[in-house]
């Protein structure tokens, strides 16, 4: 899909230089940048949701699981 966007000249010039440096077309650079932004935004949404859940629910291990974890430490290679 084609689209048109407006950018400040300085941003456009930096993007052009980076695309050339990376050997990418302008479209490919913008596509990769937008994909990275969308992934980051999605991760932030997931993190916020997890924070909401853990604010309401305890994240403590059950006592038996905690003991098992501690007992396994001497056998771990650090």
PDB file of C-alpha atoms in Angstrom:
ATOM      1  CA  UNK A   1       0.000   0.000   0.000  1.00  0.00           C
ATOM      2  CA  UNK A   2       1.275   3.430  -0.817  1.00  0.00           C
ATOM      3  CA  UNK A   3       0.890   6.327   1.574  1.00  0.00           C
ATOM      4  CA  UNK A   4       2.164   9.857   1.905  1.00  0.00           C
ATOM      5  CA  UNK A   5       3.536  11.367   5.093  1.00  0.00           C
ATOM      6  CA  UNK A   6       5.005  14.715   6.048  1.00  0.00           C
ATOM      7  CA  UNK A   7       8.344  14.864   7.851  1.00  0.00           C
ATOM      8  CA  UNK A   8      10.522  17.720   8.998  1.00  0.00           C
ATOM      9  CA  UNK A   9      13.423  18.192   6.584  1.00  0.00           C
ATOM     10  CA  UNK A  10      15.976  17.214   9.233  1.00  0.00           C
ATOM     11  CA  UNK A  11      14.234  13.880   9.929  1.00  0.00           C
ATOM     12  CA  UNK A  12      13.944  13.149   6.222  1.00  0.00           C
ATOM     13  CA  UNK A  13      17.632  13.888   5.650  1.00  0.00           C
ATOM     14  CA  UNK A  14      18.701  11.684   8.569  1.00  0.00           C
ATOM     15  CA  UNK A  15      16.476   8.869   7.294  1.00  0.00           C
ATOM     16  CA  UNK A  16      17.897   9.197   3.784  1.00  0.00           C
ATOM     17  CA  UNK A  17      21.458   9.026   5.129  1.00  0.00           C
ATOM     18  CA  UNK A  18      20.658   6.001   7.286  1.00  0.00           C
ATOM     19  CA  UNK A  19      18.909   4.178   4.447  1.00  0.00           C
ATOM     20  CA  UNK A  20      21.953   4.712   2.258  1.00  0.00           C
ATOM     21  CA  UNK A  21      24.322   3.632   5.028  1.00  0.00           C
ATOM     22  CA  UNK A  22      22.315   0.443   5.618  1.00  0.00           C
ATOM     23  CA  UNK A  23      21.814  -0.242   1.924  1.00  0.00           C
ATOM     24  CA  UNK A  24      18.039  -0.035   2.219  1.00  0.00           C
ATOM     25  CA  UNK A  25      15.444   1.707   0.147  1.00  0.00           C
ATOM     26  CA  UNK A  26      13.577   4.534   1.806  1.00  0.00           C
ATOM     27  CA  UNK A  27      10.421   2.399   1.870  1.00  0.00           C
ATOM     28  CA  UNK A  28      12.244  -0.517   3.495  1.00  0.00           C
ATOM     29  CA  UNK A  29      13.770   1.744   6.153  1.00  0.00           C
ATOM     30  CA  UNK A  30      10.390   3.268   7.008  1.00  0.00           C
ATOM     31  CA  UNK A  31       8.755  -0.171   7.037  1.00  0.00           C
ATOM     32  CA  UNK A  32      11.373  -1.571   9.435  1.00  0.00           C
ATOM     33  CA  UNK A  33      11.173   1.498  11.664  1.00  0.00           C
ATOM     34  CA  UNK A  34       7.392   1.291  11.882  1.00  0.00           C
ATOM     35  CA  UNK A  35       7.508  -2.455  12.578  1.00  0.00           C
ATOM     36  CA  UNK A  36       9.988  -1.866  15.429  1.00  0.00           C
ATOM     37  CA  UNK A  37       7.780   0.883  16.853  1.00  0.00           C
ATOM     38  CA  UNK A  38       4.697  -1.345  16.690  1.00  0.00           C
ATOM     39  CA  UNK A  39       6.523  -4.237  18.415  1.00  0.00           C
ATOM     40  CA  UNK A  40       7.696  -1.900  21.174  1.00  0.00           C
ATOM     41  CA  UNK A  41       4.222  -0.465  21.622  1.00  0.00           C
ATOM     42  CA  UNK A  42       2.720  -3.964  21.819  1.00  0.00           C
ATOM     43  CA  UNK A  43       5.324  -5.037  24.419  1.00  0.00           C
ATOM     44  CA  UNK A  44       4.431  -1.982  26.497  1.00  0.00           C
ATOM     45  CA  UNK A  45       0.743  -2.913  26.364  1.00  0.00           C
ATOM     46  CA  UNK A  46       1.550  -6.469  27.472  1.00  0.00           C
ATOM     47  CA  UNK A  47       3.784  -5.209  30.280  1.00  0.00           C
ATOM     48  CA  UNK A  48       1.080  -2.827  31.478  1.00  0.00           C
ATOM     49  CA  UNK A  49      -1.479  -5.636  31.507  1.00  0.00           C
ATOM     50  CA  UNK A  50       0.887  -7.933  33.441  1.00  0.00           C
ATOM     51  CA  UNK A  51       1.537  -5.154  35.933  1.00  0.00           C
ATOM     52  CA  UNK A  52      -2.221  -4.791  36.431  1.00  0.00           C
ATOM     53  CA  UNK A  53      -2.606  -8.523  37.050  1.00  0.00           C
ATOM     54  CA  UNK A  54       0.322  -8.753  39.454  1.00  0.00           C
ATOM     55  CA  UNK A  55      -0.869  -5.670  41.331  1.00  0.00           C
ATOM     56  CA  UNK A  56      -3.988  -7.682  42.224  1.00  0.00           C
ATOM     57  CA  UNK A  57      -2.539 -11.197  42.480  1.00  0.00           C
ATOM     58  CA  UNK A  58       0.336 -12.458  44.591  1.00  0.00           C
ATOM     59  CA  UNK A  59       3.405 -13.558  42.674  1.00  0.00           C
ATOM     60  CA  UNK A  60       4.857 -15.433  45.645  1.00  0.00           C
ATOM     61  CA  UNK A  61       5.752 -19.074  45.122  1.00  0.00           C
ATOM     62  CA  UNK A  62       3.924 -21.693  47.100  1.00  0.00           C
ATOM     63  CA  UNK A  63       6.086 -22.653  50.100  1.00  0.00           C
ATOM     64  CA  UNK A  64       6.799 -26.165  48.759  1.00  0.00           C
ATOM     65  CA  UNK A  65       7.929 -24.834  45.373  1.00  0.00           C
ATOM     66  CA  UNK A  66      10.130 -22.236  47.071  1.00  0.00           C
ATOM     67  CA  UNK A  67      11.826 -24.970  49.160  1.00  0.00           C
ATOM     68  CA  UNK A  68      12.353 -27.128  46.063  1.00  0.00           C
ATOM     69  CA  UNK A  69      13.938 -24.186  44.267  1.00  0.00           C
ATOM     70  CA  UNK A  70      16.321 -23.495  47.146  1.00  0.00           C
ATOM     71  CA  UNK A  71      17.216 -27.190  47.435  1.00  0.00           C
ATOM     72  CA  UNK A  72      18.165 -27.306  43.737  1.00  0.00           C
ATOM     73  CA  UNK A  73      20.647 -24.403  43.944  1.00  0.00           C
ATOM     74  CA  UNK A  74      23.673 -26.449  45.090  1.00  0.00           C
ATOM     75  CA  UNK A  75      23.322 -28.584  41.946  1.00  0.00           C
ATOM     76  CA  UNK A  76      23.270 -25.624  39.576  1.00  0.00           C
ATOM     77  CA  UNK A  77      26.353 -24.626  37.580  1.00  0.00           C
ATOM     78  CA  UNK A  78      26.730 -20.880  37.856  1.00  0.00           C
TER      79      UNK A  78
END
